[in-house]
Coordinates of C-alpha atoms in Angstrom, one line a residue:
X1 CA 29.9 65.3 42.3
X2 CA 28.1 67.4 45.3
X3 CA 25.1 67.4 45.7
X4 CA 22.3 69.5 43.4
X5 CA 18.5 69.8 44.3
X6 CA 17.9 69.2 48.2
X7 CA 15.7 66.6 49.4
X8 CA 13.8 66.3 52.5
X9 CA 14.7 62.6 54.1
X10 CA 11.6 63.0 56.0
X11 CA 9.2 63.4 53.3
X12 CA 6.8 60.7 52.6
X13 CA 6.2 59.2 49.1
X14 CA 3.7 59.8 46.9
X15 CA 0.5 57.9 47.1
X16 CA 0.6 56.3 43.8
X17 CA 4.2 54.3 45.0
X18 CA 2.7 53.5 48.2
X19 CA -0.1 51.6 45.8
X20 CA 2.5 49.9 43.7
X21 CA 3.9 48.7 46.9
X22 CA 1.1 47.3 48.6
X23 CA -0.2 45.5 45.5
X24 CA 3.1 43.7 45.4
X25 CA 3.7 43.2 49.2
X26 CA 0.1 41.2 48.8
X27 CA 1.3 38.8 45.7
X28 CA 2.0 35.4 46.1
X29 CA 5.4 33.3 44.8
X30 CA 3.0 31.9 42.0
X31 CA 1.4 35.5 40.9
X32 CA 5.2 36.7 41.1
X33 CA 6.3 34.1 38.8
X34 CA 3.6 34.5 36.6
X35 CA 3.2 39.0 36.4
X36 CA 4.2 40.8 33.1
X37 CA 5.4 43.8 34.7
X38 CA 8.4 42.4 36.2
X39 CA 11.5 42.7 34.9
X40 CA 12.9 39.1 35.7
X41 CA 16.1 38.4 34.2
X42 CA 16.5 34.9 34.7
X43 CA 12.5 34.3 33.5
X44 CA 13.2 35.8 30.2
X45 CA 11.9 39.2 28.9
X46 CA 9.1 39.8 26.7
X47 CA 9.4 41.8 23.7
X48 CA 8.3 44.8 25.7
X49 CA 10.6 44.0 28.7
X50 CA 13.5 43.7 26.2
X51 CA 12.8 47.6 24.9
X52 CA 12.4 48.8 28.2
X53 CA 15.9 48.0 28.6
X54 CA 19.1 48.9 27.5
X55 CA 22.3 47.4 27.1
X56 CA 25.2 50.8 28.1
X57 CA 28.3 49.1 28.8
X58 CA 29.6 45.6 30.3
X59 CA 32.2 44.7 32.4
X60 CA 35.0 42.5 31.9
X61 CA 35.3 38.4 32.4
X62 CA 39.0 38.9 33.6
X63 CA 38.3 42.4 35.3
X64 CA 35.7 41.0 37.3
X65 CA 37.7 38.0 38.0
X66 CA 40.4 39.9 39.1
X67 CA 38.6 41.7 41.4
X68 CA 37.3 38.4 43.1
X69 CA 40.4 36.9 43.4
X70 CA 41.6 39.5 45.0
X71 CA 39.0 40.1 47.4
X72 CA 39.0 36.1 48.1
X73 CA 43.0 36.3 48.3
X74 CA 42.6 36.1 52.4
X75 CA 40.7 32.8 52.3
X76 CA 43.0 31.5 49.6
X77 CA 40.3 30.6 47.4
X78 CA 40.6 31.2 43.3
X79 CA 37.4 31.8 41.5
X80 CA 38.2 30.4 38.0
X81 CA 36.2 27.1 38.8
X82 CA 33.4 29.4 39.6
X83 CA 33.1 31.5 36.3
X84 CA 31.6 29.1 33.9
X85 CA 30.8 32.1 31.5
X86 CA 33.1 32.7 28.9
X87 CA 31.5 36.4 28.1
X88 CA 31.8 40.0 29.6
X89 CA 29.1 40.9 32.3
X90 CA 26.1 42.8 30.5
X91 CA 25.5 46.6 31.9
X92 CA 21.6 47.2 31.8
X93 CA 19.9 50.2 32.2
X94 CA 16.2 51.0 32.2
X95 CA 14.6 53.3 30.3
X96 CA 11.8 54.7 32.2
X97 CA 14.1 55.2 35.1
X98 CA 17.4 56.8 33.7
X99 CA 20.6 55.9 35.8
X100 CA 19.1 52.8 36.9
X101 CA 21.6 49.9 35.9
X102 CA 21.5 45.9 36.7
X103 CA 23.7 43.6 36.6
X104 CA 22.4 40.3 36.8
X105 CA 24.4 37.7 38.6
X106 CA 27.4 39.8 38.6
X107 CA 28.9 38.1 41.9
X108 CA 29.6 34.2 41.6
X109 CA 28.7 31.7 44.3
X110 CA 32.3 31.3 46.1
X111 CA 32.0 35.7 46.3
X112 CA 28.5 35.3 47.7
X113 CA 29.6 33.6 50.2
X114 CA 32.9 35.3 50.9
X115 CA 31.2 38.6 50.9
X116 CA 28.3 37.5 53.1
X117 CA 31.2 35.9 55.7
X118 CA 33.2 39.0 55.9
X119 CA 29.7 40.9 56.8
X120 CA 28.4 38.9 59.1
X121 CA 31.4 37.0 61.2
X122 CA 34.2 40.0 60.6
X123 CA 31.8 42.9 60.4
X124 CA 29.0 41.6 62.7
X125 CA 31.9 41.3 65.4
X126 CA 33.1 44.9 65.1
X127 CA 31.9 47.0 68.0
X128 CA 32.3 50.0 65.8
X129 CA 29.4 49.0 63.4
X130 CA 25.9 49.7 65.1
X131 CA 23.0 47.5 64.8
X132 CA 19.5 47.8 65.4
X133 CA 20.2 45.6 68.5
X134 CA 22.4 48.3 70.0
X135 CA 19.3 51.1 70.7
X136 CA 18.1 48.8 74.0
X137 CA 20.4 46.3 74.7
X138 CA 24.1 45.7 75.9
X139 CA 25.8 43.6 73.1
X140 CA 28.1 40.8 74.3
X141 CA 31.2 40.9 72.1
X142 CA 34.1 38.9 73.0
X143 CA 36.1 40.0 75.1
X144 CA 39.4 37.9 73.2
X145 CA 40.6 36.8 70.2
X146 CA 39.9 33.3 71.1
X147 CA 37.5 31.6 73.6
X148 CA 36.6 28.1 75.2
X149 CA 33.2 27.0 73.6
X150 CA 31.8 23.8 75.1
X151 CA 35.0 22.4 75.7
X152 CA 36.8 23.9 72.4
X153 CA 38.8 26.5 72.0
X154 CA 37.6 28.5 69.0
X155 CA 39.4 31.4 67.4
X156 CA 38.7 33.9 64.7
X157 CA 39.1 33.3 60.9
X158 CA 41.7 36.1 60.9
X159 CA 44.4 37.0 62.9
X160 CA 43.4 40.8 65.0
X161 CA 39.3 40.1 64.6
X162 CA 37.0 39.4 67.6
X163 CA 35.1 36.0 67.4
X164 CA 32.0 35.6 65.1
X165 CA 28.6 35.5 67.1
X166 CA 27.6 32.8 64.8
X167 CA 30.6 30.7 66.5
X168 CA 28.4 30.3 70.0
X169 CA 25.7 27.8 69.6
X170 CA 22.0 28.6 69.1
X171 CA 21.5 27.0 72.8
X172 CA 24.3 28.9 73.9
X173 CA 23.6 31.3 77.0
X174 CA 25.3 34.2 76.1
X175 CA 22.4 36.7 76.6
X176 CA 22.1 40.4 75.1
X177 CA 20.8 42.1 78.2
X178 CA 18.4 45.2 77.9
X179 CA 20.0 48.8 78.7
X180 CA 16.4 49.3 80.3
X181 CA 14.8 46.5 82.0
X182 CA 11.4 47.4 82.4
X183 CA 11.0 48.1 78.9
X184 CA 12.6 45.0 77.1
X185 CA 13.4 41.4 78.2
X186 CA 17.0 39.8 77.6
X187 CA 17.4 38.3 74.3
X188 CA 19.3 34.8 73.5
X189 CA 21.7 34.6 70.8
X190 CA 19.2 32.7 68.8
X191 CA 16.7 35.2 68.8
X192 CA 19.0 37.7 67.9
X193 CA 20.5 36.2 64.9
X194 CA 17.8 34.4 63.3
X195 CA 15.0 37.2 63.9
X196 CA 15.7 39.9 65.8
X197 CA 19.4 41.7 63.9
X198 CA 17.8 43.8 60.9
X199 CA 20.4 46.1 60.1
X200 CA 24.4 47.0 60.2
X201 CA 26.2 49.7 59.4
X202 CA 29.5 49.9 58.0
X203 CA 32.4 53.2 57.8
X204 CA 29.7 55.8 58.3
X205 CA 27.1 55.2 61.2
X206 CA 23.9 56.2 59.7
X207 CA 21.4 57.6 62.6
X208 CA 18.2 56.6 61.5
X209 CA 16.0 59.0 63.7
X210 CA 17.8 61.9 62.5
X211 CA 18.3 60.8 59.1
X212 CA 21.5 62.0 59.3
X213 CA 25.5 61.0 59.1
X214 CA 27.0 62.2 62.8
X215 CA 29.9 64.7 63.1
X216 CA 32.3 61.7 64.7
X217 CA 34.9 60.5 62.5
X218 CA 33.8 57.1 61.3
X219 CA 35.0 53.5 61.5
X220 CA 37.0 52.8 58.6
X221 CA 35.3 51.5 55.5
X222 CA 36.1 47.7 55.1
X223 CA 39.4 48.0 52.6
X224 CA 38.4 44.8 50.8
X225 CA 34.8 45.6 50.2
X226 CA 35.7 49.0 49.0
X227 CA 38.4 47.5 46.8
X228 CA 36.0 45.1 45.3
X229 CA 33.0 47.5 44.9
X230 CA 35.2 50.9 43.4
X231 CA 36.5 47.6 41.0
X232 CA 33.2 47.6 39.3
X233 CA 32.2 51.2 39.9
X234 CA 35.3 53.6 39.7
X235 CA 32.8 56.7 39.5
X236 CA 32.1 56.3 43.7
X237 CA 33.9 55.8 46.3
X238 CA 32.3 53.5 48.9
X239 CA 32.5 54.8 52.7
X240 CA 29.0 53.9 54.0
X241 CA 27.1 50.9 53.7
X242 CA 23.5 49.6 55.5
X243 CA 23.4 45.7 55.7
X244 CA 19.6 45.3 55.8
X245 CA 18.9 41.5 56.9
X246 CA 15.6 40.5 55.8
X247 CA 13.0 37.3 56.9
X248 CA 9.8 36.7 54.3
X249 CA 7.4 38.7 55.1
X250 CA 9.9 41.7 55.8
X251 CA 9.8 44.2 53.8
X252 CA 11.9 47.5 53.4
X253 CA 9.5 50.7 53.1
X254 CA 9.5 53.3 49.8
X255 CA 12.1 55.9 50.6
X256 CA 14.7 58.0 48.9
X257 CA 18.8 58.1 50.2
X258 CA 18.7 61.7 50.7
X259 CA 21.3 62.5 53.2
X260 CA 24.6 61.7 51.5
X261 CA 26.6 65.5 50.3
X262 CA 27.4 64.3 47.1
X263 CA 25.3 62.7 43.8
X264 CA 27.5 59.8 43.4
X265 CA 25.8 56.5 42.7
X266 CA 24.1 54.0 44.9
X267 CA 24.9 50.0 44.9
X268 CA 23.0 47.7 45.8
X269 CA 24.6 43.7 46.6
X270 CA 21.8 41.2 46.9
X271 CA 22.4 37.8 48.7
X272 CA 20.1 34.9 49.3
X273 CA 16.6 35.2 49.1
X274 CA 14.8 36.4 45.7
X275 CA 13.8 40.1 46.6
X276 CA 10.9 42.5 44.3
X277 CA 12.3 45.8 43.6
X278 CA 10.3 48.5 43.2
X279 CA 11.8 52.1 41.7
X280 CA 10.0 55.3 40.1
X281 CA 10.3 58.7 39.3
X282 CA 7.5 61.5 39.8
X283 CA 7.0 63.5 36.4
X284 CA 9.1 66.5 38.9
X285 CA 12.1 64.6 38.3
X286 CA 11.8 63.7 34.7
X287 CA 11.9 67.3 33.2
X288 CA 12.9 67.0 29.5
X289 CA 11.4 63.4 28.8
X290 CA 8.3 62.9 26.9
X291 CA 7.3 59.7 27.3
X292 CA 4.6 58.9 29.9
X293 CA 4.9 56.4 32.5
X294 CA 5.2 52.3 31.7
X295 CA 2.7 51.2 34.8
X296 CA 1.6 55.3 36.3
X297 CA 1.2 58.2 34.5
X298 CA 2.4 60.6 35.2
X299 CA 4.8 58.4 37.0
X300 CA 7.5 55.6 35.9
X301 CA 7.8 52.7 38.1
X302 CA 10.0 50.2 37.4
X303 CA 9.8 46.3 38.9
X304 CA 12.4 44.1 39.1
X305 CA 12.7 40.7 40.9
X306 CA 16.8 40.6 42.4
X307 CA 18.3 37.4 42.8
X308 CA 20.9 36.9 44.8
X309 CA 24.7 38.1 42.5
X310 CA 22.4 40.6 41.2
X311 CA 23.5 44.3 41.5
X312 CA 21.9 47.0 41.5
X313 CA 23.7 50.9 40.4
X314 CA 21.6 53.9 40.8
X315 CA 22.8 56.7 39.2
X316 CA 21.9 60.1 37.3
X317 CA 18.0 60.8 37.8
X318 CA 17.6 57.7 39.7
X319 CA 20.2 58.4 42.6
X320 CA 17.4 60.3 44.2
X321 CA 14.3 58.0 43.3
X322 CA 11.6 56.4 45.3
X323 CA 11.9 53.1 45.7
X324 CA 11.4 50.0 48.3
X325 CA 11.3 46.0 48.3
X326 CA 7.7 45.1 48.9
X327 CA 8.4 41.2 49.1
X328 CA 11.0 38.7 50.2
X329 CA 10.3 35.2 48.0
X330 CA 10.4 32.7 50.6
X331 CA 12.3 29.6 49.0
X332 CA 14.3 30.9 46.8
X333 CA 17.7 31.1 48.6
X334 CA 20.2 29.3 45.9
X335 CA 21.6 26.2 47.2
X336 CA 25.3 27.5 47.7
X337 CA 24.0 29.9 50.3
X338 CA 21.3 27.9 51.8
X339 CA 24.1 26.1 54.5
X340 CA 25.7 28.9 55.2
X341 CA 27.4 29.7 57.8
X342 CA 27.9 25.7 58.0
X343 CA 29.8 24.2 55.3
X344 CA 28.8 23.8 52.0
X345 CA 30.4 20.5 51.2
X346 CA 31.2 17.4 52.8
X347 CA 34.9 17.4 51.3
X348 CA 37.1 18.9 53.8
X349 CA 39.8 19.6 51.3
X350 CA 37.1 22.3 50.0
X351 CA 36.3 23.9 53.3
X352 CA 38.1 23.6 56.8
X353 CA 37.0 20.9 59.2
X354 CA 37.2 24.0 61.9
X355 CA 34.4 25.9 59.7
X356 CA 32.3 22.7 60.0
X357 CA 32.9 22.4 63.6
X358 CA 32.5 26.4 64.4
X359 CA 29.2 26.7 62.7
X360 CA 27.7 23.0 62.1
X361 CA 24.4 24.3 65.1
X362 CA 23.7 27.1 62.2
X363 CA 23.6 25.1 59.5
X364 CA 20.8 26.8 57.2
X365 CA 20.8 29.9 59.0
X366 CA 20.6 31.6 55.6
X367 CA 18.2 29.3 53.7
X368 CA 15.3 31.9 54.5
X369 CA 17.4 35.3 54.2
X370 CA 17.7 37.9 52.2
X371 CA 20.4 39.9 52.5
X372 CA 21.1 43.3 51.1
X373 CA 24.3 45.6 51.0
X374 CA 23.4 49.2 50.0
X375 CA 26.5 51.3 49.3
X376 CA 27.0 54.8 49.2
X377 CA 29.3 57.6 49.1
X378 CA 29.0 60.4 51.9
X379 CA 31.2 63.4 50.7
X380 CA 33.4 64.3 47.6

């Protein structure tokens, strides 16, 4: 559907937001745990959390699995062990804030860490996807398919891709050098993985002082992502993406996705670390509903602590919300993420000694991550 009212990506959100957020950027885990006002799926609702949501629609147990079978089917893993639920996925949507729907832990363990592989030793390793890195300094991909590391020679998962960056060592000197010298300093690999990489894009390349999509035909939107994603939401068609990489203490600032031609919904993937969601409408944007705010009048905010398998569909009125992630919950990666990119078990029959050689220096890289995977669709 194109686009209706036009927004200005530049504005900056209303005051009374920009409270909600700094009140929960300042909370503690414990304060987190313990506050009324967030929606917390895996907590438990109270009776007034249950009312402020609503149950639309669910999804599948053999849809779903499909879908992850079929976006595993490269890696030849099945997912069958890995969907102990015998029920259809629940569909939530909040009241205050209509559109908004969640979908707690949609994605099981073996996807989460499929889907956070293909983003960040396929995609990662695409020149065509910029990073934040790329604004000031010369990125070092390889140059083949295949290299000699310390004595070793490593190739890619897949046949045709360029070699993960997370298949160098952390005391590896590759360097990233700066495009300018006597501004920045060279970077090791280290720092740029474990601190210094904030964000990738994916099909269209966002450009984030212009809050605009360039005129250039874009890289192609990763096929099995898109598969998997346009799986659970038919209504959009996924050609951009923003991987946002996240460290406690991050945060990602209140904003609205503006700059997309068309009103198609918004997903959200989270992966690893807990992350406090934070969503509302102005009283501008709720014309014909009566009821006043849950936390502001004349505003509704909504709260919700992700996990990671949690998704995230904004929709309807809230496509073109305020919202931001005030806090990353520091020790709360699950433990089938929390060795990645090393391997998760010991048994090499479950994962391949070469994944345990390639990526043993990294083990835990992701223990104190969060990583989110916001999707959207450009044009009709």
């Amino acid at each position: 559907m194109a686009r209706g009212q036009p927004y200005d990506a530049h504005e900056r959100p209303p005051k009374a937001f920009r409270d909600v957020f700094k009140l929960y950027s300042k909370k503690e885990s414990g304060a987190l745990d313990l506050d009324p006002a967030i929606l917390d799926f895996r907590r438990g609702m109270t009776g007034d959390q249950q009312s402020a949501l609503l149950q639309t629609n669910s999804i599948s147990r053999d849809h779903l699995l499909a879908l992850c079978n079929q976006f595993h089917a490269i890696d030849s893993l099945n997912d069958q062990r890995a969907f102990t639920n015998n029920s259809d996925f629940p569909i939530y949507e909040a009241r205050d804030i209509p559109g908004l729907r969640i979908l707690p832990a949609l994605f099981p363990p073996s996807t989460q860490r499929c889907l956070l592989s293909r983003l960040l030793h396929r995609d990662l390793a695409n020149e065509r996807h910029m990073t934040n890195i790329h604004a000031h300094y010369d990125v070092p991909y390889a140059v083949a398919a295949s290299e000699e590391i310390e004595g070793h020679t490593v190739k890619p998962r897949h046949q045709s891709e360029r070699l993960s960056f997370f298949s160098y060592p952390p005391t590896s000197s590759v360097s990233f050098q700066p495009l300018d010298s006597n501004v920045h300093k060279p970077l090791t690999i280290s720092q740029v993985l474990r601190k210094k990489l904030r964000w990738m894009t994916l099909g269209g390349q966002y450009d984030w002082t212009n809050k605009i999509y360039p005129s250039e035909v874009p890289p192609p939107f990763p096929r099995d992502l898109a598969n998997l994603l346009h799986g659970v939401f038919p209504e959009m068609v996924p050609q951009a993406a923003i991987v946002n990489i996240y460290s406690p203490g991050d945060t990602l600032s209140i904003h609205r996705d503006v700059s997309e031609d068309c009103d198609n919904g918004l997903i959200s993937v989270s992966l690893g670390c807990d992350g406090i969601f934070v969503i509302g409408l102005e009283a501008s944007q709720l014309s014909g509903e009566n009821q006043p705010g849950r936390y502001l009048y004349p505003f509704r905010v909504t709260i919700v602590r992700l996990r990671s398998g949690d998704v995230v569909y904004m929709s309807g009125k809230a496509r073109y919300a305020w919202h931001g992630v005030p806090k990353i919950v520091a020790n709360t990666c699950p433990t089938w993420l929390q060795t990645w990119p090393a391997a998760q078990f010991a048994d090499p029959m479950q994962e391949s000694d070469t994944d345990q050689y390639m990526y043993e220096g990294w083990r835990g890289w992701a223990a104190d991550k969060r990583i989110n995977l916001n999707v959207r669709q450009m044009h009709e």
